[in-house]
């Protein structure tokens, strides 16, 4: 999707390994979000950042950490991956003004074996 | 927090209008209704949003009842490319979007 770039697109981890999912947007948006989507389910909010330097927990934050490095970048870190974290991860951004839609990235497919 | 209820699945013939309902009976006065769709496993795509007036854009129309307890997304001439999962979402708090399970729309030839 235009404007929000996620890397990597695919990743396989072994249980206990760590990794960081990267997200960057070039639209000068204030707010950024990380969601996960399990098979056949809707998206669930992991963490979000309303502005540079601030982060807050969403619905399912356990097992994750985030870092809002600057206005453009918002990373998601798995310190010790578990099979339950196998999912598709989506990053999104929003210009903080009521009535505007979110822009989502194309997702990172993570498998933990 | 307002929540939404949508049918899990719907079918629609190509070229016909697809009408996707959504119930949000606990919506607050300043909360917007958003519609997104997700085609296959891509990132969700914004479609339309509204507060209390009906809205129309190049993709769809949104009809919100006068009491705001329900809404309908209308795709006027559905195509096969409109096959997707459609999410009706009420904006929670300042800006978080909380997704439900959505409606899986299947457009058939």
PDB file of C-alpha atoms in Angstrom:
ATOM      1  CA  UNK A   1       0.000   0.000   0.000  1.00  0.00           C
ATOM      2  CA  UNK A   2       1.247   3.423  -0.912  1.00  0.00           C
ATOM      3  CA  UNK A   3       2.895   5.335   1.908  1.00  0.00           C
ATOM      4  CA  UNK A   4       3.453   2.611   4.542  1.00  0.00           C
ATOM      5  CA  UNK A   5       6.336   0.199   4.055  1.00  0.00           C
ATOM      6  CA  UNK A   6       6.828  -2.939   6.134  1.00  0.00           C
ATOM      7  CA  UNK A   7       9.874  -5.174   6.224  1.00  0.00           C
ATOM      8  CA  UNK A   8      10.358  -8.054   5.990  1.00  0.00           C
ATOM      9  CA  UNK A   9       7.379  -9.453   4.073  1.00  0.00           C
ATOM     10  CA  UNK A  10       7.977 -12.991   5.279  1.00  0.00           C
ATOM     11  CA  UNK A  11       9.891 -14.440   8.232  1.00  0.00           C
ATOM     12  CA  UNK A  12      10.298 -17.826   9.882  1.00  0.00           C
ATOM     13  CA  UNK A  13      11.623 -17.900  13.430  1.00  0.00           C
ATOM     14  CA  UNK A  14      12.439 -20.643  15.848  1.00  0.00           C
ATOM     15  CA  UNK A  15      10.841 -20.555  19.283  1.00  0.00           C
ATOM     16  CA  UNK A  16      12.845 -18.291  21.559  1.00  0.00           C
ATOM     17  CA  UNK A  17      14.456 -16.245  18.801  1.00  0.00           C
ATOM     18  CA  UNK A  18      14.045 -12.505  18.674  1.00  0.00           C
ATOM     19  CA  UNK A  19      13.367 -10.173  15.800  1.00  0.00           C
ATOM     20  CA  UNK A  20      12.198  -6.675  14.949  1.00  0.00           C
ATOM     21  CA  UNK A  21       9.519  -5.829  12.412  1.00  0.00           C
ATOM     22  CA  UNK A  22      10.094  -2.517  10.727  1.00  0.00           C
ATOM     23  CA  UNK A  23       7.499   0.009   9.591  1.00  0.00           C
ATOM     24  CA  UNK A  24       8.027   3.369   7.933  1.00  0.00           C
ATOM     25  CA  UNK A  25       5.621   5.951   6.494  1.00  0.00           C
ATOM     26  CA  UNK A  26       6.387   8.922   4.306  1.00  0.00           C
ATOM     27  CA  UNK A  27       3.106  10.804   4.691  1.00  0.00           C
ATOM     28  CA  UNK A  28       4.082  12.881   7.741  1.00  0.00           C
ATOM     29  CA  UNK A  29       1.402  11.120   9.796  1.00  0.00           C
ATOM     30  CA  UNK A  30       1.406  11.570  13.545  1.00  0.00           C
ATOM     31  CA  UNK A  31      -0.105   8.260  14.681  1.00  0.00           C
ATOM     32  CA  UNK A  32       1.141   4.764  13.940  1.00  0.00           C
ATOM     33  CA  UNK A  33      -0.223   1.340  14.854  1.00  0.00           C
ATOM     34  CA  UNK A  34       0.664  -2.329  14.936  1.00  0.00           C
ATOM     35  CA  UNK A  35      -2.034  -4.952  14.420  1.00  0.00           C
ATOM     36  CA  UNK A  36      -1.911  -8.717  14.169  1.00  0.00           C
ATOM     37  CA  UNK A  37      -4.303 -10.917  12.245  1.00  0.00           C
ATOM     38  CA  UNK A  38      -4.662 -14.615  12.909  1.00  0.00           C
ATOM     39  CA  UNK A  39      -6.214 -16.907  10.286  1.00  0.00           C
ATOM     40  CA  UNK A  40      -9.930 -16.251   9.820  1.00  0.00           C
ATOM     41  CA  UNK A  41      -9.928 -13.471  12.382  1.00  0.00           C
ATOM     42  CA  UNK A  42     -10.178  -9.705  12.385  1.00  0.00           C
ATOM     43  CA  UNK A  43      -7.265  -7.428  13.199  1.00  0.00           C
ATOM     44  CA  UNK A  44      -6.269  -6.933  16.832  1.00  0.00           C
ATOM     45  CA  UNK A  45      -4.375  -3.888  18.038  1.00  0.00           C
ATOM     46  CA  UNK A  46      -1.017  -4.643  19.663  1.00  0.00           C
ATOM     47  CA  UNK A  47       0.489  -1.211  20.302  1.00  0.00           C
ATOM     48  CA  UNK A  48       0.069   2.277  18.984  1.00  0.00           C
ATOM     49  CA  UNK A  49       1.884   5.583  19.041  1.00  0.00           C
ATOM     50  CA  UNK A  50      -0.112   8.804  18.962  1.00  0.00           C
ATOM     51  CA  UNK A  51       2.992  10.905  18.359  1.00  0.00           C
ATOM     52  CA  UNK A  52       6.759  10.701  18.259  1.00  0.00           C
ATOM     53  CA  UNK A  53       8.081   9.640  21.656  1.00  0.00           C
ATOM     54  CA  UNK A  54       4.839   8.133  22.949  1.00  0.00           C
ATOM     55  CA  UNK A  55       3.557   4.564  22.853  1.00  0.00           C
ATOM     56  CA  UNK A  56       0.535   2.839  24.375  1.00  0.00           C
ATOM     57  CA  UNK A  57      -0.729  -0.708  24.730  1.00  0.00           C
ATOM     58  CA  UNK A  58      -3.569  -2.012  22.624  1.00  0.00           C
ATOM     59  CA  UNK A  59      -5.676  -5.141  23.020  1.00  0.00           C
ATOM     60  CA  UNK A  60      -2.905  -7.768  22.882  1.00  0.00           C
ATOM     61  CA  UNK A  61       0.468  -6.255  23.923  1.00  0.00           C
ATOM     62  CA  UNK A  62       1.929  -9.212  25.832  1.00  0.00           C
ATOM     63  CA  UNK A  63       5.130 -10.584  24.306  1.00  0.00           C
ATOM     64  CA  UNK A  64       5.833  -7.440  22.278  1.00  0.00           C
ATOM     65  CA  UNK A  65       7.707  -4.191  22.617  1.00  0.00           C
ATOM     66  CA  UNK A  66       7.617  -1.165  20.354  1.00  0.00           C
ATOM     67  CA  UNK A  67       9.779   1.810  19.594  1.00  0.00           C
ATOM     68  CA  UNK A  68       8.767   5.031  17.868  1.00  0.00           C
ATOM     69  CA  UNK A  69      12.205   5.915  16.562  1.00  0.00           C
ATOM     70  CA  UNK A  70      11.094   9.138  14.894  1.00  0.00           C
ATOM     71  CA  UNK A  71       7.995  10.439  13.179  1.00  0.00           C
ATOM     72  CA  UNK A  72       8.482   8.094  10.208  1.00  0.00           C
ATOM     73  CA  UNK A  73       9.363   4.809  11.887  1.00  0.00           C
ATOM     74  CA  UNK A  74       7.578   2.526  14.335  1.00  0.00           C
ATOM     75  CA  UNK A  75       9.123  -0.872  15.049  1.00  0.00           C
ATOM     76  CA  UNK A  76       7.697  -3.954  16.736  1.00  0.00           C
ATOM     77  CA  UNK A  77      10.006  -6.320  18.601  1.00  0.00           C
ATOM     78  CA  UNK A  78       9.487  -9.907  19.647  1.00  0.00           C
ATOM     79  CA  UNK A  79      12.055 -10.638  22.364  1.00  0.00           C
ATOM     80  CA  UNK A  80      11.405 -14.381  22.620  1.00  0.00           C
ATOM     81  CA  UNK A  81       9.142 -15.633  19.853  1.00  0.00           C
ATOM     82  CA  UNK A  82       6.461 -18.208  20.624  1.00  0.00           C
ATOM     83  CA  UNK A  83       4.322 -20.307  18.238  1.00  0.00           C
ATOM     84  CA  UNK A  84       1.279 -18.320  19.432  1.00  0.00           C
ATOM     85  CA  UNK A  85       2.799 -15.278  17.753  1.00  0.00           C
ATOM     86  CA  UNK A  86       2.503 -16.866  14.329  1.00  0.00           C
ATOM     87  CA  UNK A  87       0.380 -14.327  12.517  1.00  0.00           C
ATOM     88  CA  UNK A  88       0.260 -11.627   9.871  1.00  0.00           C
ATOM     89  CA  UNK A  89       1.352  -8.273  11.227  1.00  0.00           C
ATOM     90  CA  UNK A  90       0.074  -5.007   9.797  1.00  0.00           C
ATOM     91  CA  UNK A  91       1.389  -1.536  10.409  1.00  0.00           C
ATOM     92  CA  UNK A  92      -0.847   1.496   9.858  1.00  0.00           C
ATOM     93  CA  UNK A  93      -0.582   5.259  10.115  1.00  0.00           C
ATOM     94  CA  UNK A  94      -3.030   8.130  10.506  1.00  0.00           C
ATOM     95  CA  UNK A  95      -2.902  11.873  10.275  1.00  0.00           C
ATOM     96  CA  UNK A  96      -4.484  12.775  13.599  1.00  0.00           C
ATOM     97  CA  UNK A  97      -7.619  14.513  12.513  1.00  0.00           C
ATOM     98  CA  UNK A  98     -11.089  13.101  12.943  1.00  0.00           C
ATOM     99  CA  UNK A  99     -12.596  11.625   9.846  1.00  0.00           C
ATOM    100  CA  UNK A 100      -9.492  10.531   7.993  1.00  0.00           C
ATOM    101  CA  UNK A 101      -8.855   6.934   7.131  1.00  0.00           C
ATOM    102  CA  UNK A 102      -5.892   4.857   8.137  1.00  0.00           C
ATOM    103  CA  UNK A 103      -3.282   3.750   5.624  1.00  0.00           C
ATOM    104  CA  UNK A 104      -2.129   0.164   6.081  1.00  0.00           C
ATOM    105  CA  UNK A 105       1.044  -1.560   4.984  1.00  0.00           C
ATOM    106  CA  UNK A 106       1.022  -4.811   3.037  1.00  0.00           C
ATOM    107  CA  UNK A 107       1.846  -6.945   6.068  1.00  0.00           C
ATOM    108  CA  UNK A 108       4.564  -9.232   7.438  1.00  0.00           C
ATOM    109  CA  UNK A 109       3.815 -12.951   7.537  1.00  0.00           C
ATOM    110  CA  UNK A 110       5.554 -14.412  10.579  1.00  0.00           C
ATOM    111  CA  UNK A 111       5.773 -18.110  11.357  1.00  0.00           C
ATOM    112  CA  UNK A 112       7.256 -19.315  14.635  1.00  0.00           C
ATOM    113  CA  UNK A 113       8.186 -22.990  14.678  1.00  0.00           C
TER     114      UNK A 113
ATOM    115  CA  UNK B   1     -16.935   1.489  24.028  1.00  0.00           C
ATOM    116  CA  UNK B   2     -19.282   1.076  21.101  1.00  0.00           C
ATOM    117  CA  UNK B   3     -19.129  -2.219  19.282  1.00  0.00           C
ATOM    118  CA  UNK B   4     -20.505  -3.377  15.958  1.00  0.00           C
ATOM    119  CA  UNK B   5     -22.399  -6.440  14.776  1.00  0.00           C
ATOM    120  CA  UNK B   6     -22.211  -7.659  11.179  1.00  0.00           C
ATOM    121  CA  UNK B   7     -23.439 -10.798   9.420  1.00  0.00           C
ATOM    122  CA  UNK B   8     -20.545 -13.204   8.906  1.00  0.00           C
ATOM    123  CA  UNK B   9     -21.128 -13.649   5.176  1.00  0.00           C
ATOM    124  CA  UNK B  10     -23.170 -12.418   2.205  1.00  0.00           C
ATOM    125  CA  UNK B  11     -23.441 -13.191  -1.486  1.00  0.00           C
ATOM    126  CA  UNK B  12     -24.117 -10.791  -4.318  1.00  0.00           C
ATOM    127  CA  UNK B  13     -24.479 -11.215  -8.076  1.00  0.00           C
ATOM    128  CA  UNK B  14     -22.060  -9.292 -10.244  1.00  0.00           C
ATOM    129  CA  UNK B  15     -23.559  -6.011 -11.419  1.00  0.00           C
ATOM    130  CA  UNK B  16     -26.109  -5.877  -8.634  1.00  0.00           C
ATOM    131  CA  UNK B  17     -25.983  -3.639  -5.590  1.00  0.00           C
ATOM    132  CA  UNK B  18     -24.391  -5.101  -2.475  1.00  0.00           C
ATOM    133  CA  UNK B  19     -25.942  -3.861   0.747  1.00  0.00           C
ATOM    134  CA  UNK B  20     -23.881  -4.647   3.838  1.00  0.00           C
ATOM    135  CA  UNK B  21     -25.584  -3.968   7.188  1.00  0.00           C
ATOM    136  CA  UNK B  22     -23.993  -3.037  10.484  1.00  0.00           C
ATOM    137  CA  UNK B  23     -25.478  -2.558  13.937  1.00  0.00           C
ATOM    138  CA  UNK B  24     -23.828  -0.180  16.416  1.00  0.00           C
ATOM    139  CA  UNK B  25     -26.551   0.402  18.987  1.00  0.00           C
ATOM    140  CA  UNK B  26     -24.237   1.821  21.680  1.00  0.00           C
ATOM    141  CA  UNK B  27     -22.523   4.397  19.500  1.00  0.00           C
ATOM    142  CA  UNK B  28     -21.796   7.750  21.132  1.00  0.00           C
ATOM    143  CA  UNK B  29     -22.805  11.055  19.633  1.00  0.00           C
ATOM    144  CA  UNK B  30     -19.324  12.038  18.506  1.00  0.00           C
ATOM    145  CA  UNK B  31     -18.190   8.659  17.191  1.00  0.00           C
ATOM    146  CA  UNK B  32     -17.796   8.111  13.480  1.00  0.00           C
ATOM    147  CA  UNK B  33     -18.657   4.965  11.573  1.00  0.00           C
ATOM    148  CA  UNK B  34     -15.849   3.723   9.339  1.00  0.00           C
ATOM    149  CA  UNK B  35     -15.888   1.042   6.689  1.00  0.00           C
ATOM    150  CA  UNK B  36     -12.808  -0.831   5.540  1.00  0.00           C
ATOM    151  CA  UNK B  37     -12.325  -3.873   3.375  1.00  0.00           C
ATOM    152  CA  UNK B  38      -9.620  -6.469   3.143  1.00  0.00           C
ATOM    153  CA  UNK B  39      -9.091  -8.233  -0.150  1.00  0.00           C
ATOM    154  CA  UNK B  40      -7.508 -11.636   0.263  1.00  0.00           C
ATOM    155  CA  UNK B  41      -4.638 -11.112   2.719  1.00  0.00           C
ATOM    156  CA  UNK B  42      -3.724  -7.567   1.795  1.00  0.00           C
ATOM    157  CA  UNK B  43      -3.726  -4.677   4.238  1.00  0.00           C
ATOM    158  CA  UNK B  44      -7.190  -3.228   4.934  1.00  0.00           C
ATOM    159  CA  UNK B  45      -8.351  -0.494   2.596  1.00  0.00           C
ATOM    160  CA  UNK B  46     -10.346   2.529   3.703  1.00  0.00           C
ATOM    161  CA  UNK B  47     -13.726   2.835   1.954  1.00  0.00           C
ATOM    162  CA  UNK B  48     -15.830   5.527   3.564  1.00  0.00           C
ATOM    163  CA  UNK B  49     -16.830   7.057   6.868  1.00  0.00           C
ATOM    164  CA  UNK B  50     -19.679   9.130   8.281  1.00  0.00           C
ATOM    165  CA  UNK B  51     -21.089  10.726  11.418  1.00  0.00           C
ATOM    166  CA  UNK B  52     -24.831  11.119  10.892  1.00  0.00           C
ATOM    167  CA  UNK B  53     -25.414  12.187   7.305  1.00  0.00           C
ATOM    168  CA  UNK B  54     -25.411   9.827   4.361  1.00  0.00           C
ATOM    169  CA  UNK B  55     -22.130   9.855   2.479  1.00  0.00           C
ATOM    170  CA  UNK B  56     -21.077   8.899  -1.028  1.00  0.00           C
ATOM    171  CA  UNK B  57     -17.727   8.654  -2.732  1.00  0.00           C
ATOM    172  CA  UNK B  58     -16.335   6.933  -5.804  1.00  0.00           C
ATOM    173  CA  UNK B  59     -16.302   3.556  -4.094  1.00  0.00           C
ATOM    174  CA  UNK B  60     -19.519   3.332  -2.126  1.00  0.00           C
ATOM    175  CA  UNK B  61     -22.398   4.971  -0.287  1.00  0.00           C
ATOM    176  CA  UNK B  62     -22.974   4.946   3.443  1.00  0.00           C
ATOM    177  CA  UNK B  63     -26.483   5.182   4.840  1.00  0.00           C
ATOM    178  CA  UNK B  64     -26.759   5.888   8.575  1.00  0.00           C
ATOM    179  CA  UNK B  65     -30.122   5.633  10.307  1.00  0.00           C
ATOM    180  CA  UNK B  66     -31.490   8.710  12.021  1.00  0.00           C
ATOM    181  CA  UNK B  67     -30.932   7.232  15.489  1.00  0.00           C
ATOM    182  CA  UNK B  68     -27.386   6.220  14.390  1.00  0.00           C
ATOM    183  CA  UNK B  69     -27.826   2.726  15.762  1.00  0.00           C
ATOM    184  CA  UNK B  70     -27.191   1.080  12.430  1.00  0.00           C
ATOM    185  CA  UNK B  71     -25.748   1.734   9.001  1.00  0.00           C
ATOM    186  CA  UNK B  72     -25.540   0.162   5.553  1.00  0.00           C
ATOM    187  CA  UNK B  73     -22.656   0.181   3.140  1.00  0.00           C
ATOM    188  CA  UNK B  74     -23.809   0.104  -0.474  1.00  0.00           C
ATOM    189  CA  UNK B  75     -21.634  -0.975  -3.383  1.00  0.00           C
ATOM    190  CA  UNK B  76     -23.892   0.119  -6.259  1.00  0.00           C
ATOM    191  CA  UNK B  77     -22.613  -2.239  -8.961  1.00  0.00           C
ATOM    192  CA  UNK B  78     -20.620  -5.039  -7.401  1.00  0.00           C
ATOM    193  CA  UNK B  79     -17.805  -6.622  -9.411  1.00  0.00           C
ATOM    194  CA  UNK B  80     -15.789  -9.759  -8.808  1.00  0.00           C
ATOM    195  CA  UNK B  81     -12.977  -7.536  -7.504  1.00  0.00           C
ATOM    196  CA  UNK B  82     -15.245  -6.445  -4.653  1.00  0.00           C
ATOM    197  CA  UNK B  83     -15.051  -9.922  -3.115  1.00  0.00           C
ATOM    198  CA  UNK B  84     -13.495  -9.211   0.271  1.00  0.00           C
ATOM    199  CA  UNK B  85     -14.077  -9.016   4.007  1.00  0.00           C
ATOM    200  CA  UNK B  86     -15.817  -5.772   4.946  1.00  0.00           C
ATOM    201  CA  UNK B  87     -15.337  -4.265   8.382  1.00  0.00           C
ATOM    202  CA  UNK B  88     -17.689  -1.795  10.023  1.00  0.00           C
ATOM    203  CA  UNK B  89     -15.871   0.037  12.783  1.00  0.00           C
ATOM    204  CA  UNK B  90     -16.784   2.689  15.294  1.00  0.00           C
ATOM    205  CA  UNK B  91     -13.887   4.865  16.271  1.00  0.00           C
ATOM    206  CA  UNK B  92     -12.964   4.326  19.920  1.00  0.00           C
ATOM    207  CA  UNK B  93     -11.403   6.985  22.089  1.00  0.00           C
ATOM    208  CA  UNK B  94      -9.224   9.499  20.310  1.00  0.00           C
ATOM    209  CA  UNK B  95      -8.167   7.494  17.308  1.00  0.00           C
ATOM    210  CA  UNK B  96      -7.840   3.757  17.841  1.00  0.00           C
ATOM    211  CA  UNK B  97      -9.649   1.510  15.375  1.00  0.00           C
ATOM    212  CA  UNK B  98     -10.926  -1.727  16.885  1.00  0.00           C
ATOM    213  CA  UNK B  99     -11.784  -4.349  14.267  1.00  0.00           C
ATOM    214  CA  UNK B 100     -14.445  -7.035  14.577  1.00  0.00           C
ATOM    215  CA  UNK B 101     -14.676 -10.124  12.394  1.00  0.00           C
ATOM    216  CA  UNK B 102     -16.437  -8.367   9.520  1.00  0.00           C
ATOM    217  CA  UNK B 103     -18.666  -9.628   6.691  1.00  0.00           C
ATOM    218  CA  UNK B 104     -17.210 -11.830   4.000  1.00  0.00           C
ATOM    219  CA  UNK B 105     -18.793 -10.672   0.732  1.00  0.00           C
ATOM    220  CA  UNK B 106     -18.683 -13.095  -2.166  1.00  0.00           C
ATOM    221  CA  UNK B 107     -19.556 -11.626  -5.561  1.00  0.00           C
ATOM    222  CA  UNK B 108     -20.460 -14.312  -8.073  1.00  0.00           C
ATOM    223  CA  UNK B 109     -20.734 -14.135 -11.886  1.00  0.00           C
TER     224      UNK B 109
END
